[in-house]
JSON list of C-alpha atoms in Angstrom, two decimals:
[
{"chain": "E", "resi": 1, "resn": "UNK", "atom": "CA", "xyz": [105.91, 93.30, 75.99]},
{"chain": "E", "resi": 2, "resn": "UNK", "atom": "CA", "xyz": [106.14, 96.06, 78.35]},
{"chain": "E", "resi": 3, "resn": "UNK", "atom": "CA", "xyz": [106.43, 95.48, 81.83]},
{"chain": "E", "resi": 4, "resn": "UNK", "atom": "CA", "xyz": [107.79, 95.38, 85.17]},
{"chain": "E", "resi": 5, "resn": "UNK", "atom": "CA", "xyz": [110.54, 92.94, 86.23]},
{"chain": "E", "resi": 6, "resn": "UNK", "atom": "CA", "xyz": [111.24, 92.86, 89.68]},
{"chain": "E", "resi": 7, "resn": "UNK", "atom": "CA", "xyz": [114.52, 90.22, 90.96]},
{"chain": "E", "resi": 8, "resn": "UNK", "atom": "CA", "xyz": [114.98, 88.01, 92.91]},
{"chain": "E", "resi": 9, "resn": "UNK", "atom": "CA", "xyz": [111.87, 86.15, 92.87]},
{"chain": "E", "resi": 10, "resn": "UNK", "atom": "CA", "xyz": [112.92, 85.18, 96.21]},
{"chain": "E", "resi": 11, "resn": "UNK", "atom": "CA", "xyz": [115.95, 86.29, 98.61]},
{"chain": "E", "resi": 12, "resn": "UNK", "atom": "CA", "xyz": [117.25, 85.21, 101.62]},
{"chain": "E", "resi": 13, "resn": "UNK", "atom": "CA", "xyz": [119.28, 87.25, 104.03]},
{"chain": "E", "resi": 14, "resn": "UNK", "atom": "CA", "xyz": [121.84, 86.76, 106.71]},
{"chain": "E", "resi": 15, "resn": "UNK", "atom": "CA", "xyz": [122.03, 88.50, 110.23]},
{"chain": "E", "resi": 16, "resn": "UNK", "atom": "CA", "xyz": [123.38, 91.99, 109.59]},
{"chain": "E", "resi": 17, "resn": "UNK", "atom": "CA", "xyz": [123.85, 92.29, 105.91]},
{"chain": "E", "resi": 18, "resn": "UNK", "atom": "CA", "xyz": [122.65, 94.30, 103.01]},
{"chain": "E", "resi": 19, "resn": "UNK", "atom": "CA", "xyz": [120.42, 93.12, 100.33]},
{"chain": "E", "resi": 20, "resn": "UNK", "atom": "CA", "xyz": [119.33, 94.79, 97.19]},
{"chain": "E", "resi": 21, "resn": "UNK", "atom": "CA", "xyz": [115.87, 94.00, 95.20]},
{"chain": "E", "resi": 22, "resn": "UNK", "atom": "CA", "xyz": [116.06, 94.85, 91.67]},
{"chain": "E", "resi": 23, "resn": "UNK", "atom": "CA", "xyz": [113.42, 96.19, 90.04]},
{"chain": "E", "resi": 24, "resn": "UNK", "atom": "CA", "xyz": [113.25, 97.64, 86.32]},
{"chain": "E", "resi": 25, "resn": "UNK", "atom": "CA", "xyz": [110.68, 98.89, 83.92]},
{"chain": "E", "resi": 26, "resn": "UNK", "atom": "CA", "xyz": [110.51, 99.32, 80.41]},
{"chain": "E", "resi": 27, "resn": "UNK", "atom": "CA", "xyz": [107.06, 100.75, 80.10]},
{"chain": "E", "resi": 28, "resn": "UNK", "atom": "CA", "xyz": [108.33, 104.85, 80.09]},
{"chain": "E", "resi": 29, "resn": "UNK", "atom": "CA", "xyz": [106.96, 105.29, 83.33]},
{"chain": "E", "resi": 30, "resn": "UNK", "atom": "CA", "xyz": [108.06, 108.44, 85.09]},
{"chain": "E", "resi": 31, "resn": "UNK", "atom": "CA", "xyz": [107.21, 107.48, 88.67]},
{"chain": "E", "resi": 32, "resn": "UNK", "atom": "CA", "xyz": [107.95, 104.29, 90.39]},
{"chain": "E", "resi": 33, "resn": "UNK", "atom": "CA", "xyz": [107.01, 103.27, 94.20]},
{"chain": "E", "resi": 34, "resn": "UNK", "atom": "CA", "xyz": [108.32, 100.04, 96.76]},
{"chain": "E", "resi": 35, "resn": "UNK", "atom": "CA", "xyz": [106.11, 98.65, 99.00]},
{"chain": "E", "resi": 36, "resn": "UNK", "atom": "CA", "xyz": [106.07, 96.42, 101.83]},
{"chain": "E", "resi": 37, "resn": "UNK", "atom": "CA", "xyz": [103.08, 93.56, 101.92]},
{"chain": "E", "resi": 38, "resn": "UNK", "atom": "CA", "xyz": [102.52, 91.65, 105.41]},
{"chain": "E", "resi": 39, "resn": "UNK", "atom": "CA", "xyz": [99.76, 89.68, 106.31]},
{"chain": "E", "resi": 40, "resn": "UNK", "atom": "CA", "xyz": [96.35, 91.51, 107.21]},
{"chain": "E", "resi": 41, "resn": "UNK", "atom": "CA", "xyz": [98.36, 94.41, 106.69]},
{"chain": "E", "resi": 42, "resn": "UNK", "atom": "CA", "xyz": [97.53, 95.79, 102.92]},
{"chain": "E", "resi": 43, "resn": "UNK", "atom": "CA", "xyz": [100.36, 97.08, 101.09]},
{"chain": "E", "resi": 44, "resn": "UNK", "atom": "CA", "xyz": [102.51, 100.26, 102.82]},
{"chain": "E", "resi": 45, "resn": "UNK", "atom": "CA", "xyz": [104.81, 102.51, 100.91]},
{"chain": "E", "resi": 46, "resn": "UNK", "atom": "CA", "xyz": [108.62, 102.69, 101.35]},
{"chain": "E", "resi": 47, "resn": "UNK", "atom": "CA", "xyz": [109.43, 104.77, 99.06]},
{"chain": "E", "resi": 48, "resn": "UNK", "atom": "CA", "xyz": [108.88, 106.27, 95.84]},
{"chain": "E", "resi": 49, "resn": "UNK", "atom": "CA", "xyz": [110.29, 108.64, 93.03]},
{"chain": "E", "resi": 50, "resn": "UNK", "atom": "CA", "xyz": [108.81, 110.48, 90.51]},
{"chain": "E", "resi": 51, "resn": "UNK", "atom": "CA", "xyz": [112.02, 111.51, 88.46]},
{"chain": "E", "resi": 52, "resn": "UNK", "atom": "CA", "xyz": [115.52, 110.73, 88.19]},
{"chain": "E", "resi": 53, "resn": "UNK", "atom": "CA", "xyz": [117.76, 111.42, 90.72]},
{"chain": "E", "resi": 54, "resn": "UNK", "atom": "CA", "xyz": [114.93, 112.12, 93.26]},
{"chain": "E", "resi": 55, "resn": "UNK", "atom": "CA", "xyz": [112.91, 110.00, 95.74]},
{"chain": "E", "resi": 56, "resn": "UNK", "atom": "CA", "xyz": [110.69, 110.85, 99.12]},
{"chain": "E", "resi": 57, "resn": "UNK", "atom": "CA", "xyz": [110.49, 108.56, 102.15]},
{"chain": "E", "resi": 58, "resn": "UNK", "atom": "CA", "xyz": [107.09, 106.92, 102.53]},
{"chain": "E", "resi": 59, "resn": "UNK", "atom": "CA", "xyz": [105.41, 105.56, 105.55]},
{"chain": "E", "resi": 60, "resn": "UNK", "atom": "CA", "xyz": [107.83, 103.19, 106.42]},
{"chain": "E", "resi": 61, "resn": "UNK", "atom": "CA", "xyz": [111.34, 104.14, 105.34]},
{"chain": "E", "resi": 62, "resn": "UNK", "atom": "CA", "xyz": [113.39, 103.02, 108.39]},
{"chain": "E", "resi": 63, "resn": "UNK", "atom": "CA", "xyz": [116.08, 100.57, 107.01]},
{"chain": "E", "resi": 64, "resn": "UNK", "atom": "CA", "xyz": [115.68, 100.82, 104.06]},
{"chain": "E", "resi": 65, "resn": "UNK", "atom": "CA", "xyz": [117.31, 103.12, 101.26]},
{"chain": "E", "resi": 66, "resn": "UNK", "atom": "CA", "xyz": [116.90, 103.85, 97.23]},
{"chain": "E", "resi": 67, "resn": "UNK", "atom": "CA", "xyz": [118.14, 105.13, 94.05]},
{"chain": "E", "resi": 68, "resn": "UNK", "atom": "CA", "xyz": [117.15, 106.19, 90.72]},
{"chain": "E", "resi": 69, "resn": "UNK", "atom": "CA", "xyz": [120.29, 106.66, 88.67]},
{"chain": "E", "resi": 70, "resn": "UNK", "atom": "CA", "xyz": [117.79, 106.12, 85.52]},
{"chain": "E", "resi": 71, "resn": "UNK", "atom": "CA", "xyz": [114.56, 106.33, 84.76]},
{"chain": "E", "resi": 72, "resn": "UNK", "atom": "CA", "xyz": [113.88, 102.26, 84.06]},
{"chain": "E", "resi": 73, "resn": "UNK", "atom": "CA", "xyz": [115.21, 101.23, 87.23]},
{"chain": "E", "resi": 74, "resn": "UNK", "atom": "CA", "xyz": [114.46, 102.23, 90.97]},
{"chain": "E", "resi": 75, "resn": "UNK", "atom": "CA", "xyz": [116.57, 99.38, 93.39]},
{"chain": "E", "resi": 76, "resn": "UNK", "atom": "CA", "xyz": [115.66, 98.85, 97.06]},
{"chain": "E", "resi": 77, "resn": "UNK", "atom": "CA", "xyz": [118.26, 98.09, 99.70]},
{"chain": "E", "resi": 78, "resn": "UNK", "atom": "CA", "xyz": [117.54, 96.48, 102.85]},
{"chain": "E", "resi": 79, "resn": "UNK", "atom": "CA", "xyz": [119.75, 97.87, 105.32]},
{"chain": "E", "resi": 80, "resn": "UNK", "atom": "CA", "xyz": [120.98, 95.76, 108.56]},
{"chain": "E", "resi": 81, "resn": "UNK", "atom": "CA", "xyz": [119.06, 98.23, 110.66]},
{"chain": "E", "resi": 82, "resn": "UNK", "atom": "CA", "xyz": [116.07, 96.95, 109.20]},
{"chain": "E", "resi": 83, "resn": "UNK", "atom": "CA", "xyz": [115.34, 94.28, 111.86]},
{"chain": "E", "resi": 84, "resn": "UNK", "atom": "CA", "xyz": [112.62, 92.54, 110.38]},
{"chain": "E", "resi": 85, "resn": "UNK", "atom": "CA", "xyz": [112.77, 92.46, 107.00]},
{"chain": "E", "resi": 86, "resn": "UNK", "atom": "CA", "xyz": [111.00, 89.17, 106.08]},
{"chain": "E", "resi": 87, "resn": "UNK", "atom": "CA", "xyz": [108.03, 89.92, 103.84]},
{"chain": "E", "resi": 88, "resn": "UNK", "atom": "CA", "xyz": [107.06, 90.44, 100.52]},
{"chain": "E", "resi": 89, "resn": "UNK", "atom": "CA", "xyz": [107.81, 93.69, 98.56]},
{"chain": "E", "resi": 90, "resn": "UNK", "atom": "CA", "xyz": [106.31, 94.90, 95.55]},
{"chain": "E", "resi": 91, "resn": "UNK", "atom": "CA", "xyz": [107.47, 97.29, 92.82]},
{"chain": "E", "resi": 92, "resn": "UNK", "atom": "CA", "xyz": [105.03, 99.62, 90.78]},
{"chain": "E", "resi": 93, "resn": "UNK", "atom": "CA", "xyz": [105.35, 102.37, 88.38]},
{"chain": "E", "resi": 94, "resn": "UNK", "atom": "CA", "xyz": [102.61, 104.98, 87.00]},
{"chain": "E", "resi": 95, "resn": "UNK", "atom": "CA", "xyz": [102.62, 107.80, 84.38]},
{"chain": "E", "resi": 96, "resn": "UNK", "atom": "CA", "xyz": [102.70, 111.71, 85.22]},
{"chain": "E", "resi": 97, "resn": "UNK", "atom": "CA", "xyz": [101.73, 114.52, 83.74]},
{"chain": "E", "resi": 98, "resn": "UNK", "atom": "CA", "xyz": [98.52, 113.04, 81.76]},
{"chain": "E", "resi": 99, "resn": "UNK", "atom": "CA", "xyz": [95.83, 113.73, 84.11]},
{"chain": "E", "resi": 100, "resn": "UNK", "atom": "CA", "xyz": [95.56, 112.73, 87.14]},
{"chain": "E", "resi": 101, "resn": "UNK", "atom": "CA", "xyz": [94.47, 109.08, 88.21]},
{"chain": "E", "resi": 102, "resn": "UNK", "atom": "CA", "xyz": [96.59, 106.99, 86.46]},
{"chain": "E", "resi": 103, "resn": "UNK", "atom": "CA", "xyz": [96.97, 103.66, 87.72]},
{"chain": "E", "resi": 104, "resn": "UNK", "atom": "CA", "xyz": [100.30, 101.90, 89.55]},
{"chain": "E", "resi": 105, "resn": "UNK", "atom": "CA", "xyz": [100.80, 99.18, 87.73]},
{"chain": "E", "resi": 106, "resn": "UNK", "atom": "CA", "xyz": [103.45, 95.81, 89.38]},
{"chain": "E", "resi": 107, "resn": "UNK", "atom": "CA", "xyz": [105.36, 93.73, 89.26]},
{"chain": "E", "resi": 108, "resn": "UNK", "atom": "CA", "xyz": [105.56, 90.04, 90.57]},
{"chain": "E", "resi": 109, "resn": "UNK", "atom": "CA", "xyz": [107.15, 90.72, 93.91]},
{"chain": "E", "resi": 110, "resn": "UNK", "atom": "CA", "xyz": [110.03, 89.68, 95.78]},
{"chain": "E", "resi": 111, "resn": "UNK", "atom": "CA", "xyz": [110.02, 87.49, 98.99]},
{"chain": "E", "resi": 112, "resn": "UNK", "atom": "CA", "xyz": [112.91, 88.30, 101.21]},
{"chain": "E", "resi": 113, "resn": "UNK", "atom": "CA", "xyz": [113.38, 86.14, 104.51]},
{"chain": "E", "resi": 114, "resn": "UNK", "atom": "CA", "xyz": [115.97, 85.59, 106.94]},
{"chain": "E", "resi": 115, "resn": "UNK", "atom": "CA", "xyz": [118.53, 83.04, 107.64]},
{"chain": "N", "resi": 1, "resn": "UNK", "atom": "CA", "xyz": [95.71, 111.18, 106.40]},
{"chain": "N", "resi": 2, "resn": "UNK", "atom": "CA", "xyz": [93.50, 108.59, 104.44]},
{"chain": "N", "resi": 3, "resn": "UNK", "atom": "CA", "xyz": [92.26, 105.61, 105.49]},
{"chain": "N", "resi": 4, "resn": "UNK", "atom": "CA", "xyz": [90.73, 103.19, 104.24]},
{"chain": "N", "resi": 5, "resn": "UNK", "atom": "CA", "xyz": [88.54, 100.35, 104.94]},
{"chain": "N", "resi": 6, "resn": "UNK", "atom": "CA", "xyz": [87.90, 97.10, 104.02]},
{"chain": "N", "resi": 7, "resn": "UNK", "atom": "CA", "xyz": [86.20, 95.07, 106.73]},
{"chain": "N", "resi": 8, "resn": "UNK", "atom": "CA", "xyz": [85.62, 91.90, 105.34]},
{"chain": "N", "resi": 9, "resn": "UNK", "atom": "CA", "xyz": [88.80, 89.73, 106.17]},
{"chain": "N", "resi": 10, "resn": "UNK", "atom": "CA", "xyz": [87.57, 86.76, 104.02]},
{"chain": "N", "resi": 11, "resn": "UNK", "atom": "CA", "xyz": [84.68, 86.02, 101.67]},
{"chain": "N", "resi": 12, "resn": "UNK", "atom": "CA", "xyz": [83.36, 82.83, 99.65]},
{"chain": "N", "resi": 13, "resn": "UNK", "atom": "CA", "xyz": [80.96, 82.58, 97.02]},
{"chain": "N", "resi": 14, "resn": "UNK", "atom": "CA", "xyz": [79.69, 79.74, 94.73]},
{"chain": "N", "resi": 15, "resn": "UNK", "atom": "CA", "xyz": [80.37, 79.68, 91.07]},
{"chain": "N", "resi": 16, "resn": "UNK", "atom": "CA", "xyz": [78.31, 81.77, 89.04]},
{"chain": "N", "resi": 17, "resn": "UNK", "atom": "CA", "xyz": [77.14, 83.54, 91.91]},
{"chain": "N", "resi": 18, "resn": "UNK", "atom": "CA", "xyz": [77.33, 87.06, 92.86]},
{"chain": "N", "resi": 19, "resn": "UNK", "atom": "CA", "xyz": [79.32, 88.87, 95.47]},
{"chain": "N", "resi": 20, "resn": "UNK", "atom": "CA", "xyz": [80.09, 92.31, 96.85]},
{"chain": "N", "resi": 21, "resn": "UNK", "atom": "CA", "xyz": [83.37, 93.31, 98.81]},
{"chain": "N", "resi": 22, "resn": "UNK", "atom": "CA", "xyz": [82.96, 96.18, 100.69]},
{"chain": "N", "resi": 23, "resn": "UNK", "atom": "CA", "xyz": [85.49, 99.54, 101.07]},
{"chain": "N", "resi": 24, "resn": "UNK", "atom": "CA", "xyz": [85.12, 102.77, 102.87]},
{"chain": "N", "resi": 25, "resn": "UNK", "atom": "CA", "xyz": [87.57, 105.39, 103.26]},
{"chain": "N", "resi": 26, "resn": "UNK", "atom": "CA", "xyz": [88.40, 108.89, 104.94]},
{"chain": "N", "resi": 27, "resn": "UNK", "atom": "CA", "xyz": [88.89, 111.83, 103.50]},
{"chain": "N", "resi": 28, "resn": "UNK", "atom": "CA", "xyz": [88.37, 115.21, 103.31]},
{"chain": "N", "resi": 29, "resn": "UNK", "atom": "CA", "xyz": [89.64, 115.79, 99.85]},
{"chain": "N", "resi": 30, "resn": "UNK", "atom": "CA", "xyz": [86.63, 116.43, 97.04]},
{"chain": "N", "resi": 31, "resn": "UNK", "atom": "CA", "xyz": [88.37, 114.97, 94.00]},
{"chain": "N", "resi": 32, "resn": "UNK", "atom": "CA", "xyz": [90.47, 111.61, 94.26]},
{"chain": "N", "resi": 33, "resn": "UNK", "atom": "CA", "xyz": [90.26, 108.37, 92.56]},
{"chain": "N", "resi": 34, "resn": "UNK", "atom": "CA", "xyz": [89.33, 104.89, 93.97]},
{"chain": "N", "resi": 35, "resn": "UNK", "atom": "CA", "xyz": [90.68, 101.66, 92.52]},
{"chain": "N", "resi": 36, "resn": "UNK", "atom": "CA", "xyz": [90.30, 97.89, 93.16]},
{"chain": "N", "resi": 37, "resn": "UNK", "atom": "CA", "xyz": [93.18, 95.40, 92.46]},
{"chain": "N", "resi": 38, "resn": "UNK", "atom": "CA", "xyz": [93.31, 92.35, 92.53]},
{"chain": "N", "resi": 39, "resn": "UNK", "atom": "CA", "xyz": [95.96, 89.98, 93.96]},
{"chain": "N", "resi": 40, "resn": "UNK", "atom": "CA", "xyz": [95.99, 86.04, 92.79]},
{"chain": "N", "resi": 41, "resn": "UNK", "atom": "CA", "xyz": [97.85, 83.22, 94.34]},
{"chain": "N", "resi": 42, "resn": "UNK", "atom": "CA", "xyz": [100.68, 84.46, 91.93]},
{"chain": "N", "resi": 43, "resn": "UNK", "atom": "CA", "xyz": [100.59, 87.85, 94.02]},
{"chain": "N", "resi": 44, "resn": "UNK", "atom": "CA", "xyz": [100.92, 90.22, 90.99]},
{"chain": "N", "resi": 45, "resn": "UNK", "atom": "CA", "xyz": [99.21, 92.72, 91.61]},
{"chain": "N", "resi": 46, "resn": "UNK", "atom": "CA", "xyz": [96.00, 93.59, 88.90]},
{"chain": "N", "resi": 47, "resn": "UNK", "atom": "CA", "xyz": [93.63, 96.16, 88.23]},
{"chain": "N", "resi": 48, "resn": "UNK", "atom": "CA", "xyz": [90.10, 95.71, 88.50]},
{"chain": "N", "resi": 49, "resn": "UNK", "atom": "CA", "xyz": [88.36, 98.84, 88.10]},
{"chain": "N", "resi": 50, "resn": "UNK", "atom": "CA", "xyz": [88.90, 102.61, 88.58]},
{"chain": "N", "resi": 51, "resn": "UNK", "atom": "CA", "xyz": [86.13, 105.24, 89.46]},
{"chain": "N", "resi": 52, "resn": "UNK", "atom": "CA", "xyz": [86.74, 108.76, 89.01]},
{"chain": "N", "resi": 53, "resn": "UNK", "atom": "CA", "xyz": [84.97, 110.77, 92.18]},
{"chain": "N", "resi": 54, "resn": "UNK", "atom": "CA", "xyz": [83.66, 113.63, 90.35]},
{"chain": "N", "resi": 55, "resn": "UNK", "atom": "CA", "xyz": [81.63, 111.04, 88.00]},
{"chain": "N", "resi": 56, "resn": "UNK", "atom": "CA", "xyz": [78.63, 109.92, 89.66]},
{"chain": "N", "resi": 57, "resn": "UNK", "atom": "CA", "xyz": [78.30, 106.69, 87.00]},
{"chain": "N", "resi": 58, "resn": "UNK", "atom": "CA", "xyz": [79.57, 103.67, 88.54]},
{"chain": "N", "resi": 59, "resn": "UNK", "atom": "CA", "xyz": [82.30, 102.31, 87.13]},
{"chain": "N", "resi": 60, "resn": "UNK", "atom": "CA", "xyz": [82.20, 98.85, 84.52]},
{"chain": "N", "resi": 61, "resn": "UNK", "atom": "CA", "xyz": [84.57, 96.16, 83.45]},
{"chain": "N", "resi": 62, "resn": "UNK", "atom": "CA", "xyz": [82.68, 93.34, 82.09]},
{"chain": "N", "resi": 63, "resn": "UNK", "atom": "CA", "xyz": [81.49, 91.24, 85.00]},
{"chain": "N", "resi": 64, "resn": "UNK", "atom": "CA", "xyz": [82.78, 93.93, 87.69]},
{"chain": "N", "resi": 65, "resn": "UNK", "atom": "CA", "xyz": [81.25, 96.22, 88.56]},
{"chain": "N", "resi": 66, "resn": "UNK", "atom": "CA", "xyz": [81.15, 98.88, 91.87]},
{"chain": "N", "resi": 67, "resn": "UNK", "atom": "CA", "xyz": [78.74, 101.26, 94.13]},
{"chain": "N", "resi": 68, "resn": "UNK", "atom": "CA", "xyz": [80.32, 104.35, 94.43]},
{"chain": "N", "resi": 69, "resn": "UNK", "atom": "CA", "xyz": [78.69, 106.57, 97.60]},
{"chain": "N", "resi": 70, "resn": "UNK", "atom": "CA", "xyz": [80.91, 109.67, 97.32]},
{"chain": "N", "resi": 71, "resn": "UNK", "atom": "CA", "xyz": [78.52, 110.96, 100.69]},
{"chain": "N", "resi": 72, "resn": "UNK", "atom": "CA", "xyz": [79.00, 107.90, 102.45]},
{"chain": "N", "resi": 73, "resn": "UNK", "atom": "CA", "xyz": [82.49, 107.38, 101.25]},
{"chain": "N", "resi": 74, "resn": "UNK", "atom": "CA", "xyz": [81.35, 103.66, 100.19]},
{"chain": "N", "resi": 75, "resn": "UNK", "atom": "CA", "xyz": [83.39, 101.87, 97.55]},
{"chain": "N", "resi": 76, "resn": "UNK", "atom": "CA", "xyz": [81.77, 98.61, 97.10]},
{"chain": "N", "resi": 77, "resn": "UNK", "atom": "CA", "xyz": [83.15, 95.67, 94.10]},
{"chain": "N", "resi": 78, "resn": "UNK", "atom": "CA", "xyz": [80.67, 93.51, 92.98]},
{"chain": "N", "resi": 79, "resn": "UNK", "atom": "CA", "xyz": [81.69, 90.11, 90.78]},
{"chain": "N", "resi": 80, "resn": "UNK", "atom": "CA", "xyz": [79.22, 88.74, 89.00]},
{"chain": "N", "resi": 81, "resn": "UNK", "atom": "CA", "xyz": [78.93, 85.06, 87.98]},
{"chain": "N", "resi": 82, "resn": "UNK", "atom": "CA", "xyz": [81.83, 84.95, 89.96]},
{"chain": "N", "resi": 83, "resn": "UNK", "atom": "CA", "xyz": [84.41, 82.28, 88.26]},
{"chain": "N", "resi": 84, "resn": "UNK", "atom": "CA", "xyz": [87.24, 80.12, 90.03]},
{"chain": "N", "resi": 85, "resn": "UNK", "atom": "CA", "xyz": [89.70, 82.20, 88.85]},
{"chain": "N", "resi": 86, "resn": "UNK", "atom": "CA", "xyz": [88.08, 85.04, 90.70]},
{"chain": "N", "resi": 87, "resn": "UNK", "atom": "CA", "xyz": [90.20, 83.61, 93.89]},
{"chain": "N", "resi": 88, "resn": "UNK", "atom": "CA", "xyz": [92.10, 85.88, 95.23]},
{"chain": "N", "resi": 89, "resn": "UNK", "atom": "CA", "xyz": [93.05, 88.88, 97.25]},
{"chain": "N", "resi": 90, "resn": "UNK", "atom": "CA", "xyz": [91.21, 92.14, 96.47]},
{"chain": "N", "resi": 91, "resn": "UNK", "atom": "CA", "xyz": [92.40, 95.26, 97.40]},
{"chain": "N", "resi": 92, "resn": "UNK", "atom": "CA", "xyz": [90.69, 98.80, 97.59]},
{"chain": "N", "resi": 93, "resn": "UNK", "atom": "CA", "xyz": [92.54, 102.19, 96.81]},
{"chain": "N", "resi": 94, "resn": "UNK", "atom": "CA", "xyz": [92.66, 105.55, 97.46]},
{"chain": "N", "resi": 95, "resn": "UNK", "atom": "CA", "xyz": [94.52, 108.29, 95.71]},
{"chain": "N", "resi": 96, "resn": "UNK", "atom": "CA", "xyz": [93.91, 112.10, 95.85]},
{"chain": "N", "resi": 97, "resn": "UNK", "atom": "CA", "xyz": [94.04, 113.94, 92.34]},
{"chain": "N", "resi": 98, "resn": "UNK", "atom": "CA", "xyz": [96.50, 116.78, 93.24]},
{"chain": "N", "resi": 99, "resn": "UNK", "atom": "CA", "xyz": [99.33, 114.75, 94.34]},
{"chain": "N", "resi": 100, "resn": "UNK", "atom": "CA", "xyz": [99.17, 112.53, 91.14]},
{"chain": "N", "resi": 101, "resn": "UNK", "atom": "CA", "xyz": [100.56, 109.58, 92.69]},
{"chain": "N", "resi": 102, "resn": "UNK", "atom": "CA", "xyz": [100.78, 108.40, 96.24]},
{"chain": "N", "resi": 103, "resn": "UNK", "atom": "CA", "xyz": [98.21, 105.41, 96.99]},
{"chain": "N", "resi": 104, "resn": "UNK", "atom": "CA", "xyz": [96.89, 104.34, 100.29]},
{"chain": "N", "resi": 105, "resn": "UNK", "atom": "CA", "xyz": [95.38, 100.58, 100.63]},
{"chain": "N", "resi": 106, "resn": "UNK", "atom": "CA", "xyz": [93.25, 98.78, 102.61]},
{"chain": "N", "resi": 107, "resn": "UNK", "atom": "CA", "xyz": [94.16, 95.79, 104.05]},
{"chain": "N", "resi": 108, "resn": "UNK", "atom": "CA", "xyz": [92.38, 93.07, 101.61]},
{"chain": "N", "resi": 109, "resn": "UNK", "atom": "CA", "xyz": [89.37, 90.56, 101.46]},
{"chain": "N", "resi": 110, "resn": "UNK", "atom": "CA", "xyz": [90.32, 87.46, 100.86]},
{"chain": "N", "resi": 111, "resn": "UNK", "atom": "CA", "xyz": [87.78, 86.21, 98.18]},
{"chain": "N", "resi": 112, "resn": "UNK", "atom": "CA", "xyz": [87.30, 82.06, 97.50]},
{"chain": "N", "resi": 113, "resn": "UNK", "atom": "CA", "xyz": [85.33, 81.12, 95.07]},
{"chain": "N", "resi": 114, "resn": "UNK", "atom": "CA", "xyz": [83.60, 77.49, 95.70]},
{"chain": "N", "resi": 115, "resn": "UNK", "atom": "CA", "xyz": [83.35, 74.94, 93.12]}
]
């Protein structure tokens, strides 16, 4: 089946390290989005990419960085300068280019906290 | 920038009864799409409904259905008969045609649906 498969399901991180959330889709998708879920706050954008080797900032981009290297897979890092990184982050993918409209669909999230 | 709406922190119902979430959202953009997900106690993220602006019909899946204002920039989700599995976090969205892709989300109602 196609899909979205986003890992860890859950991650822990210590004071001033790194940590990457894997996320990879096998459903052709050209564009795929992170986003950051906190309570009462809705969902906010990181980032996103709509083709390889390509990617724009999003609302809330500050300590965190990405990659697209290939089209199936679009990895989050979570920088040390991101100082409060506990929450729950969700990956999504759409098509392009067959009208306009077409729905992000997700995957089943990652819950990063810290040590 | 768009906003949107959704003022209704939490919500309950009773089986098999009917309910209405309510979204509004800002913008000055004529053609965009609107979108409710929904977000279970499994918090993947899945779509409801979509509703094209430049169609005045309200959109239809099976028991859900919505009441699209484009003038008063109302975006309503009623459930109908609502079932236990109903439970769950629904989100409204907002994306504007040209762009293709970039979403902007409400914060959530948090439905319950009482036995």
């Amino acid at each position: 089946d196609g899909g979205i498969t986003q890992s860890p399901k859950y991650l822990f991180r210590k004071e001033g390290q790194n940590v990457t959330l894997s996320c990879e889709q096998n459903l052709n998708h050209d564009a795929m989005y992170w986003y950051r879920q906190d309570p009462g706050q809705g969902l906010r954008l990181i980032y996103y990419s709509q083709i390889v080797n390509d990617f724009q900032k999003g609302d809330i981009a500050e300590g965190y960085s990405v990659s697209r290297e290939k089209k199936e897979s679009f990895p989050l890092t979570v920088t040390s300068a991101q100082k409060n990184p506990t929450a729950f982050y969700l990956c999504a993918s759409s098509i392009l280019g067959q009208g306009a409209g077409q729905p992000q669909h997700f995957g089943d999230g990652t819950r990063l906290s810290i040590l | 920038a768009q906003t949107v709406t959704q003022s209704q922190p939490e919500m309950s119902v009773q089986e098999a009864e009917t309910v209405t979430l309510s979204c509004t959202y800002d913008t000055s953009e004529n053609n965009y799409y609107l979108f409710w997900y929904k977000q279970p106690p499994s918090r993947q993220m899945i779509l409801v409904i979509r509703q094209e602006a430049y169609k005045q019909q309200n959109a239809t899946e099976n028991r859900f259905s919505v009441n699209f204002q484009k003038a008063a920039k109302s975006f309503s989700l009623k459930i109908s008969d609502s079932q236990l599995g109903d439970t769950a976090m629904y989100f409204c969205a907002f994306m504007k045609s040209l762009t293709g892709n970039q979403f902007y989300f409400g914060t959530g109602t948090s439905l319950t649906v009482i036995p």
